[in-house]
Each structure stands twice: as structure tokens, then as C-alpha cells.
Short mmCIF file of C-alpha atoms in Angstrom, two decimals:
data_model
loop_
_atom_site.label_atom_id
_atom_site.label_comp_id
_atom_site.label_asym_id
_atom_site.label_seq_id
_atom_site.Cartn_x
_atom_site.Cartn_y
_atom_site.Cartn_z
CA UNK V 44 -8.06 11.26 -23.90
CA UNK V 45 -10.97 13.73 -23.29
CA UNK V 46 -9.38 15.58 -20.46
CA UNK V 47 -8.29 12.14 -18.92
CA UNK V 48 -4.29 10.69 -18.69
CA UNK V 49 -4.00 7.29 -18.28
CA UNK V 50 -1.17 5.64 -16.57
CA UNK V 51 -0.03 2.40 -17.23
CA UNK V 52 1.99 -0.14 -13.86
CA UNK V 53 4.99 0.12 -15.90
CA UNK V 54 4.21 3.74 -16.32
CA UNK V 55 4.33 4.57 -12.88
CA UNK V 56 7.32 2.25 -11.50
CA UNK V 57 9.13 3.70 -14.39
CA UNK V 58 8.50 7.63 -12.81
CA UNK V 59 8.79 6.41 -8.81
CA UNK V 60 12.50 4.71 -9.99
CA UNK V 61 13.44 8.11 -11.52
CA UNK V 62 12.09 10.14 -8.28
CA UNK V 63 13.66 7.83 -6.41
CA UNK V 64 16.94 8.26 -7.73
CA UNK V 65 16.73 11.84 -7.38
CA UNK V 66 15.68 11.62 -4.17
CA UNK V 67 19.23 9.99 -3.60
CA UNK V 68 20.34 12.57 -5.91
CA UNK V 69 19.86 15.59 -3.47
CA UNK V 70 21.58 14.39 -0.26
CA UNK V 71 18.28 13.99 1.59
CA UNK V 72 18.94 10.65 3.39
CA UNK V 73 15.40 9.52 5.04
CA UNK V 74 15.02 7.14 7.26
CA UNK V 75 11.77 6.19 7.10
CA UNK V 76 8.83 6.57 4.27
CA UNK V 77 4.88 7.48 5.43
CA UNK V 78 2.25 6.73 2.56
CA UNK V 79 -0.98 8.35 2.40
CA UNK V 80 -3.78 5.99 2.14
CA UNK V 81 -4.29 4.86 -0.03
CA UNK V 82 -3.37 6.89 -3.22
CA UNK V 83 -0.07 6.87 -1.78
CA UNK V 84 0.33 2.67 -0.87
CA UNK V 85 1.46 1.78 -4.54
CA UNK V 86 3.90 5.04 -5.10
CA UNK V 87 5.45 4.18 -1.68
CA UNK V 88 5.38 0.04 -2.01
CA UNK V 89 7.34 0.81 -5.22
CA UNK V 90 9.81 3.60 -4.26
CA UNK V 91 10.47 0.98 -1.19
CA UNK V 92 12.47 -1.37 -4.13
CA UNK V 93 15.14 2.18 -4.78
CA UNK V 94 14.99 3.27 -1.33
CA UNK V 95 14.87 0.33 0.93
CA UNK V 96 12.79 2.11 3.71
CA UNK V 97 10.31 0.86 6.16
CA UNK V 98 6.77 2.23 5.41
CA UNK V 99 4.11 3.99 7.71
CA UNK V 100 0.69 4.55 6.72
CA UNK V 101 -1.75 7.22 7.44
CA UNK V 102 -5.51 7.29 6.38
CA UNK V 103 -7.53 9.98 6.67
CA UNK V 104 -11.11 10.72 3.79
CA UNK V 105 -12.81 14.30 3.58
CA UNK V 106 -15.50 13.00 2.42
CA UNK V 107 -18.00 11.01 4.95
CA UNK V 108 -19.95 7.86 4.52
CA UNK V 109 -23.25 9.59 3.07
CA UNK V 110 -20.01 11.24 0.43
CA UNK V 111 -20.54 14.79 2.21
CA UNK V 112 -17.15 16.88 2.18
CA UNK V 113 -16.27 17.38 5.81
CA UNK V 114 -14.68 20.50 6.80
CA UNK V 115 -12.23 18.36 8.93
CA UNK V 116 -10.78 15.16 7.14
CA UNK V 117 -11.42 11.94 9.13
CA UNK V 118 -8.51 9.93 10.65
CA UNK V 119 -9.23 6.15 9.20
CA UNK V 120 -6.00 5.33 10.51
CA UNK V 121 -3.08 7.09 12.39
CA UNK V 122 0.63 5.91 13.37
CA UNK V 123 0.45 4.77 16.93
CA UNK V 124 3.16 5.53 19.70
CA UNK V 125 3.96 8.20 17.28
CA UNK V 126 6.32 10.18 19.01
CA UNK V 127 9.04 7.41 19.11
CA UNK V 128 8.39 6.46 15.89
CA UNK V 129 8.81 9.93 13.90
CA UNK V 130 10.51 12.13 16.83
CA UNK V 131 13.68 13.19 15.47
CA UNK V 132 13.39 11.17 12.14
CA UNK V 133 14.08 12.24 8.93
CA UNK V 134 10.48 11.51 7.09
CA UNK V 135 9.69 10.73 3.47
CA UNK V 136 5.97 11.33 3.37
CA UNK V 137 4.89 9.66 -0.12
CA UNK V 138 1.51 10.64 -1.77
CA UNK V 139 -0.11 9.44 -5.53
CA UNK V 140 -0.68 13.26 -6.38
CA UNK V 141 -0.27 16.92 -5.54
CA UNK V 142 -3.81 18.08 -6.69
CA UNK V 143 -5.59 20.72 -4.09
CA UNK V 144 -2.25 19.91 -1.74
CA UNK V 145 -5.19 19.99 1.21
CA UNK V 146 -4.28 16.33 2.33
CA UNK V 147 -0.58 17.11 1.66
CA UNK V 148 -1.03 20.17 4.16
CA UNK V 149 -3.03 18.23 6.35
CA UNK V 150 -0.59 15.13 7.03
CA UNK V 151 2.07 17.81 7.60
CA UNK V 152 1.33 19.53 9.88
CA UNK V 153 0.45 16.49 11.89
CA UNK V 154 3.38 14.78 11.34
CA UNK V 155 5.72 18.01 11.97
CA UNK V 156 3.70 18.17 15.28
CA UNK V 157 5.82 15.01 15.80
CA UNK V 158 9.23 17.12 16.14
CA UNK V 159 11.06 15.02 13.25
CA UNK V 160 14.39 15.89 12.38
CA UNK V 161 13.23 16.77 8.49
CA UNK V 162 10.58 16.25 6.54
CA UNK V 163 9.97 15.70 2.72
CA UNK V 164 7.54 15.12 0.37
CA UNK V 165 7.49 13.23 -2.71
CA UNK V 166 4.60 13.05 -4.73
CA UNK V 167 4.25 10.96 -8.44
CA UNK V 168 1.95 13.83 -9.76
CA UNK V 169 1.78 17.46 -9.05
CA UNK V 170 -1.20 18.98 -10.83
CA UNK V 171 -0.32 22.54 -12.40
CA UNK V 172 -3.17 24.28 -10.82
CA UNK V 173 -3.87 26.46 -8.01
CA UNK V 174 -3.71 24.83 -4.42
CA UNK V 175 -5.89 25.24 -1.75
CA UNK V 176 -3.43 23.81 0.88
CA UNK V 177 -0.10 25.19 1.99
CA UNK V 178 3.16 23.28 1.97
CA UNK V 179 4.42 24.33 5.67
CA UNK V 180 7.57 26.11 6.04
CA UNK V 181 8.96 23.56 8.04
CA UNK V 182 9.50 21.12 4.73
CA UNK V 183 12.26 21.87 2.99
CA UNK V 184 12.31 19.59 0.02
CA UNK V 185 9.66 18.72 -2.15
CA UNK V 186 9.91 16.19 -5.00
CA UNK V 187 7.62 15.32 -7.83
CA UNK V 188 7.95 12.58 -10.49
CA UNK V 189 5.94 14.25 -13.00
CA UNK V 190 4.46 17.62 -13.50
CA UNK V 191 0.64 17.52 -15.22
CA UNK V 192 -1.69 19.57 -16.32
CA UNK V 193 -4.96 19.86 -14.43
CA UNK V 194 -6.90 16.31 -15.56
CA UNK V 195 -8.02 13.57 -14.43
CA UNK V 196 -5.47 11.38 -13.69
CA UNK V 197 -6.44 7.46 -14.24
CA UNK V 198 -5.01 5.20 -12.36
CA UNK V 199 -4.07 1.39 -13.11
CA UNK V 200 -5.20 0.11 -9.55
CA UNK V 201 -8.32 1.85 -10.04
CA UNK V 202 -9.08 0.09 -13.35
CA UNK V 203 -11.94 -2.24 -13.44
CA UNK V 204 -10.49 -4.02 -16.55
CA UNK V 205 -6.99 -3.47 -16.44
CA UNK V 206 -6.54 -4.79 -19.74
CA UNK V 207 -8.12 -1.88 -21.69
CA UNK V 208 -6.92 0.19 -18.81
CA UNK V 209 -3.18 -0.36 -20.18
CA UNK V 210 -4.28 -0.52 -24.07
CA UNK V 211 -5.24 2.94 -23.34
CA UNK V 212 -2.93 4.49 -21.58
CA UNK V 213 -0.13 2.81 -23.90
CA UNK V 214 -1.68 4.38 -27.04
CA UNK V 215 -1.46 7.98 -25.46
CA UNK O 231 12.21 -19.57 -14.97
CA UNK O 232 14.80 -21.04 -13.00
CA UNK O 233 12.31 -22.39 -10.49
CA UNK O 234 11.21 -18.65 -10.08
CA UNK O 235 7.88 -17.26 -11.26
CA UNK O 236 7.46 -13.56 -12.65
CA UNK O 237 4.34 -11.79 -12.14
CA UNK O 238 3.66 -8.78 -14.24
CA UNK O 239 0.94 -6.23 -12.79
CA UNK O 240 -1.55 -7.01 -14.95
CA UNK O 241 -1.62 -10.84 -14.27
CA UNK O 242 -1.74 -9.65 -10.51
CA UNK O 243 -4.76 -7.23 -11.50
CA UNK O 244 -6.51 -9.93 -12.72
CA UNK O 245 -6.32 -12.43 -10.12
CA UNK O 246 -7.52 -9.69 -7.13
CA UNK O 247 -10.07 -9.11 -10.00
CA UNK O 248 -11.12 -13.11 -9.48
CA UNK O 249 -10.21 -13.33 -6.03
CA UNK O 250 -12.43 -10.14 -5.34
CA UNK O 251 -15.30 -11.62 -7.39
CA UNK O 252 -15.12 -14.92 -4.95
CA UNK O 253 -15.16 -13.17 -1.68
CA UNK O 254 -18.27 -11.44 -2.75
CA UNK O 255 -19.98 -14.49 -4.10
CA UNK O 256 -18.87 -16.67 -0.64
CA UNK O 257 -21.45 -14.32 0.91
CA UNK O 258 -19.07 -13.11 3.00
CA UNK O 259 -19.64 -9.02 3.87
CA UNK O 260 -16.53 -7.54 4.96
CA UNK O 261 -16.39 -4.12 6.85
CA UNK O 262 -12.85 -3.27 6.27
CA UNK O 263 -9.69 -4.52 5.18
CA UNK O 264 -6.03 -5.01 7.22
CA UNK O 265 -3.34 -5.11 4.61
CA UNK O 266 -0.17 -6.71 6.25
CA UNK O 267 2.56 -4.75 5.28
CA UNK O 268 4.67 -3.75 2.89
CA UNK O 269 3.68 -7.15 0.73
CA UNK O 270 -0.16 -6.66 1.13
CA UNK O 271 -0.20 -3.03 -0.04
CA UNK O 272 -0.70 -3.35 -3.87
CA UNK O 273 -2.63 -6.30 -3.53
CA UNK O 274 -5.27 -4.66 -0.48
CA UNK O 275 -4.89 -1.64 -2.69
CA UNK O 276 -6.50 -3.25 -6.17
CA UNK O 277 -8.72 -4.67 -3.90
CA UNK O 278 -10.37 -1.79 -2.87
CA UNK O 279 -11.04 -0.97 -5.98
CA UNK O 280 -13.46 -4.33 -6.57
CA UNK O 281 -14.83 -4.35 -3.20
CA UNK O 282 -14.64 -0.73 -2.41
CA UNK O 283 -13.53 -0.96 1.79
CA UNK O 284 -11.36 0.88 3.81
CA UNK O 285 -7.63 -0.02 4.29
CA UNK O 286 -5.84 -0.55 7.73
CA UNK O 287 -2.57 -1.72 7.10
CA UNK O 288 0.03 -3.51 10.03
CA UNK O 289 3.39 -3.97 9.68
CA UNK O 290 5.95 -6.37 10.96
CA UNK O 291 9.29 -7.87 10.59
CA UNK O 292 10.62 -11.28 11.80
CA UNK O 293 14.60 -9.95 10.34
CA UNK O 294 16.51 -6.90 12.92
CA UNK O 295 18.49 -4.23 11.15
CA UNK O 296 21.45 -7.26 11.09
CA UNK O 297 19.10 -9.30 9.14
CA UNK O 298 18.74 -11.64 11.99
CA UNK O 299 15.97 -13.66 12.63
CA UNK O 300 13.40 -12.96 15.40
CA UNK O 301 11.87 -15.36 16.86
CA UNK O 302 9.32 -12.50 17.99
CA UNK O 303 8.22 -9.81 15.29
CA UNK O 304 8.90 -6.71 15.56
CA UNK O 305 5.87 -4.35 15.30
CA UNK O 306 6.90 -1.67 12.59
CA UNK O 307 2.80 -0.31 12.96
CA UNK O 308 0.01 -1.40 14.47
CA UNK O 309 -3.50 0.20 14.59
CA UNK O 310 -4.06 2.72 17.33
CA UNK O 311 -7.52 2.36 19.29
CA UNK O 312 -7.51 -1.13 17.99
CA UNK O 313 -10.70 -1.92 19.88
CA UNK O 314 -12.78 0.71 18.62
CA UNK O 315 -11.43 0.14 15.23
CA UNK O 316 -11.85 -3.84 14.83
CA UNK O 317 -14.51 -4.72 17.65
CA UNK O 318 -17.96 -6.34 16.69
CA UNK O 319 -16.54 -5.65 12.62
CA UNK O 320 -15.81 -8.28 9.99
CA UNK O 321 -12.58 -8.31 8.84
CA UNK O 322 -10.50 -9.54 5.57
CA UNK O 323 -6.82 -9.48 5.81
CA UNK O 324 -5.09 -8.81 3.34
CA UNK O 325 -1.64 -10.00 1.77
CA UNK O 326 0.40 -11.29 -0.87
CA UNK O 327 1.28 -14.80 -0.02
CA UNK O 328 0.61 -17.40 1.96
CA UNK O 329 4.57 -18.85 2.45
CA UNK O 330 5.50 -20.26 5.88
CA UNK O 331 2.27 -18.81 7.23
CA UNK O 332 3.81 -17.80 10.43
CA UNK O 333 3.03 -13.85 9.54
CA UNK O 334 -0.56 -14.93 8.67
CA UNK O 335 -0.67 -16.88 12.20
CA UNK O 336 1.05 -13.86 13.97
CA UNK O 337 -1.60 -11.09 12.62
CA UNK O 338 -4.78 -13.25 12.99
CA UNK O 339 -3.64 -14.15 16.44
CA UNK O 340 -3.20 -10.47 17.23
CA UNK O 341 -6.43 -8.76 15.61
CA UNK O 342 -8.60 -12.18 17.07
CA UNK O 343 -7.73 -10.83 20.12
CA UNK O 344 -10.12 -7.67 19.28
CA UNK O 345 -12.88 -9.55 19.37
CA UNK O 346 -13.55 -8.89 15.37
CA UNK O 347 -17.84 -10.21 14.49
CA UNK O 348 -15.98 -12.02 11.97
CA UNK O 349 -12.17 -12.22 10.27
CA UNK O 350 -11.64 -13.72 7.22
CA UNK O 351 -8.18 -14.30 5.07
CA UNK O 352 -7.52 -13.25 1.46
CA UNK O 353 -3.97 -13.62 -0.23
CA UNK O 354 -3.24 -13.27 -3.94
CA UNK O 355 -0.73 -16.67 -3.58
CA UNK O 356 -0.60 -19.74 -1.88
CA UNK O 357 2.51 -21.81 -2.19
CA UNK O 358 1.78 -25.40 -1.89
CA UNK O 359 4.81 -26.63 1.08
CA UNK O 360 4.91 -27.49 4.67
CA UNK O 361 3.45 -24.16 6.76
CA UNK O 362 5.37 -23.50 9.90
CA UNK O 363 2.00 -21.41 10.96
CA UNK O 364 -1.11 -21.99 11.61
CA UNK O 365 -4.77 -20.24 10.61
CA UNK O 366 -6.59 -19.68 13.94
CA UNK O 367 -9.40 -22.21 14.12
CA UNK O 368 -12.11 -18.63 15.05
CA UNK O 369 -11.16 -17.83 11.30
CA UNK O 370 -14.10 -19.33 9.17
CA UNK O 371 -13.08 -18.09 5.41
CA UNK O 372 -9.96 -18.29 3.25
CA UNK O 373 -9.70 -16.89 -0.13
CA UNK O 374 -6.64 -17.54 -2.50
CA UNK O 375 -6.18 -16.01 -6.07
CA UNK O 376 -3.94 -18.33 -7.47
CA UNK O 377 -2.30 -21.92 -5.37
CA UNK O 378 2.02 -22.27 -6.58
CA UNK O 379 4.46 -24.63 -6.47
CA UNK O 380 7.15 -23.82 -3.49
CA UNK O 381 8.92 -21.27 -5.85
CA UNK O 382 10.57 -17.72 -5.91
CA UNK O 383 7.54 -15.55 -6.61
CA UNK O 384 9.03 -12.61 -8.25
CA UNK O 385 6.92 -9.50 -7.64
CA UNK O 386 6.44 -6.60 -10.10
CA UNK O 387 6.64 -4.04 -7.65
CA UNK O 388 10.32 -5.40 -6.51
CA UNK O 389 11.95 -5.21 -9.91
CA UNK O 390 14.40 -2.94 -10.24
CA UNK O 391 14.19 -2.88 -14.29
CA UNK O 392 10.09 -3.17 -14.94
CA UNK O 393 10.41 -3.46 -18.12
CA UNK O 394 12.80 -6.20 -18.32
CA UNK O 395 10.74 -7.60 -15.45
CA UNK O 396 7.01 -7.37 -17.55
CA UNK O 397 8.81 -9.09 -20.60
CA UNK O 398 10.16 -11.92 -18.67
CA UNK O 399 6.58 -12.16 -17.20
CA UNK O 400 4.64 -12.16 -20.55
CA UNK O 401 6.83 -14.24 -21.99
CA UNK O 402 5.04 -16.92 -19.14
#
């Protein structure tokens, strides 16, 4: 729809159950899930149903209060006494979308900073485009619901009317 | 249904729709929200997009790993440099129902003692029973989307079959 994909709820739960099960799938066993906020608070809330993990949260925004991309993102919110909370855990970091994979590569390297014993990522969407950020060397498994092409993705908890929202995205 | 109620996303759109619409016509002015987690995710989440603030989130658990009960929470986040981060700002917190009101109680008590301007209350459900809690009297404002009977409240985002889940839900 004019270089726009629309996603229904059901939509989404249906593709975080089927990452999630391949997440169980591959013998990665984490013990703990961190969502980026807050694209990454409904993937993570739902993949919390299949997985059964407590959930983190980090916030951080690029972009500044007068909307200005900052060359260093912004910390809205970071895990406190972080070393014993991620020190030699095995992390799920959980993120909406893989677009430029700068936030991915951000929260990564902060978190590996952390010395945990592994650490994953699992996005809904990767965008089929070229990235700007780096997936460190350090994570060894990367899993993605659903592979797009580069569009706008529209999301159901950013719909103003949902209704129309889901009559949408259920005709595509 | 078996004295539970199903909630499909959309009907939980709608009502943070309503309940967003309310806290900006009580006049109140929010800075930022404090989702209590995992419940007050998708709710705080949608919310942003009607009222457009930031998200802290806290988490805590009254059950150990035995699925004992605490009589203390136990802290699964909280928000690092509280002070700077809550002091002198008005606050909504954020979550999905109003039950026993003993996690409401527990979180107000602890961010009141940051000396918010203001801190406010907004959950999507409040069941109608005894509350073993109690709202601190400094908080002014309380916003509910929808009051309930004392029931189950099944959740979208904890169905393990959404589909199943949405038609059970729609079928009302």
C-alpha cells in the first residue's frame, strides 16, 4: 500500500510465536529478555507468553527534543546495578525492527560491555537494505521473524484508529 | 465466558484511545510515563502513541522463582538516577489493572519518594473487589479505561493461540 506494510496485533503475535519457537528451536536457552524502548516493548511483552522470561528495558532516542539527529543517541533509560543483572547472563535483546541496525549496534555494545555469558538478538523485522550499524562479533545468533523489503513498516500500536488500521493491513 | 473476560487488541486500542482522550481533557500535563512491568507495557506503549511521552518502565514481582509469595517485591528494574529522572516532573503510571492494588501502592510509594511536581495513575482496568492496597493520599488523579466485575481478565498478549483468542473476544 504505496510503499507502506501494514501489520495487524494478530499479525505480529502470530510472527513473535513462530520466532519464538525457533528461538527454542536452536538450543539458545536465555535467561533473560532486554526490549528496546519502545519499538521493542510489544515484540518482547509478547514473546514473554513462548518464552517465559523476565524483561529489561533500555531507552535510548537519536533524535533530540527540537527532533535534531544527535550524533550520540540519548540514554532515556538504562538497566541499573547492571553488572549483576546481565554479568554472565545469557541475553535475549528484543527489538520491533532491524532497519539502519544503528540502535541494534548501539545497545550491543553496551550490553556486551556487561561481560554476559551470550548474547542474541531477535528482531520481528529485518529490513533488506544496507545497514549503517554493525552487528558485533561477540553475538553469535541473530533471529528475525520476518524478512521485508525496505518500507515503511506500520505499526498497530502506532495507529490512531486502529480500526481502519487492521481493515488495512488485513486486505494486504 | 466462564466468569473470564477476553480482550482482543483492538478493544484494548480503543479504550487507551478513551482513556488517553480523558487524561488530556482532566487538564492534567504529564511529563513522562512509568509503565509497571511486564503488564503495563502494551498498554504505556499505545499510550504513547495518543499522548506522545516518554516511557520509563519498573519491574517487580511479589512470586520467587518457587512461585512463592513475597511479602516484599522483588525489584526486577528500577530507574537508575531516579532523582534526576522523576524530581520536580509530573508523572502518569502506567498499567494494566487495578486488582489487589498492592503493586499500584508499592510503585507510587516508591517513585513519591522522588519528590515527583505531580504523579498521577492511569490503568486500562479496574476490577470492582476489596483492594488489599492503597493509592497514596499525595496522588491527586486516577484514570481508568474500563471498571470489571472481579473476573479473570484474559489478555491478548498472553494467548498462546491469538487467533482462537481474538474470536473468543469478538464473539463478546
Amino acid at each position: 500500500m504505496n510503499g507502506k506494510i501494514y501489520f495487524s496485533y494478530s499479525m505480529i503475535h502470530r510472527t513473535i510465536k513462530k520466532l519464538s519457537e525457533e528461538i527454542r528451536d536452536s538450543g539458545f536457552n536465555p535467561e533473560l529478555m532486554v526490549a528496546i524502548g519502545t519499538g521493542g516493548f510489544i515484540p518482547a511483552r509478547i514473546m514473554k507468553t513462548y518464552l517465559g522470561l523476565p524483561i529489561l528495558t533500555v531507552g535510548i532516542r537519536y533524535y533530540n527534543k527540537e527532533n535534531k539527529l544527535q550524533s550520540e543517541p540519548e540514554r532515556i533509560q538504562w538497566i541499573d546495578e547492571v553488572e549483576e543483572k546481565l554479568k554472565g547472563k545469557r541475553i535475549l535483546l528484543v527489538d520491533e525492527v532491524d532497519d539502519t541496525r544503528s540502535t541494534l549496534e548501539y545497545c550491543l555494545r553496551e550490553l556486551i560491555k556487561q561481560k554476559p555469558d551470550e548474547i542474541a538478538v531477535a528482531v520481528l523485522h529485518k529490513k533488506e537494505k544496507p545497514k549503517a550499524g554493525k552487528i558485533p562479533s561477540a553475538v553469535t545468533r541473530y533471529f528475525c521473524g520476518e524478512t521485508l523489503p525496505d518500507s515503511w513498516c506500520c505499526y498497530p500500536w502506532d495507529a490512531l484508529d486502529i480500526v481502519e488500521h487492521e481493515r488495512i493491513a488485513n486486505q494486504g
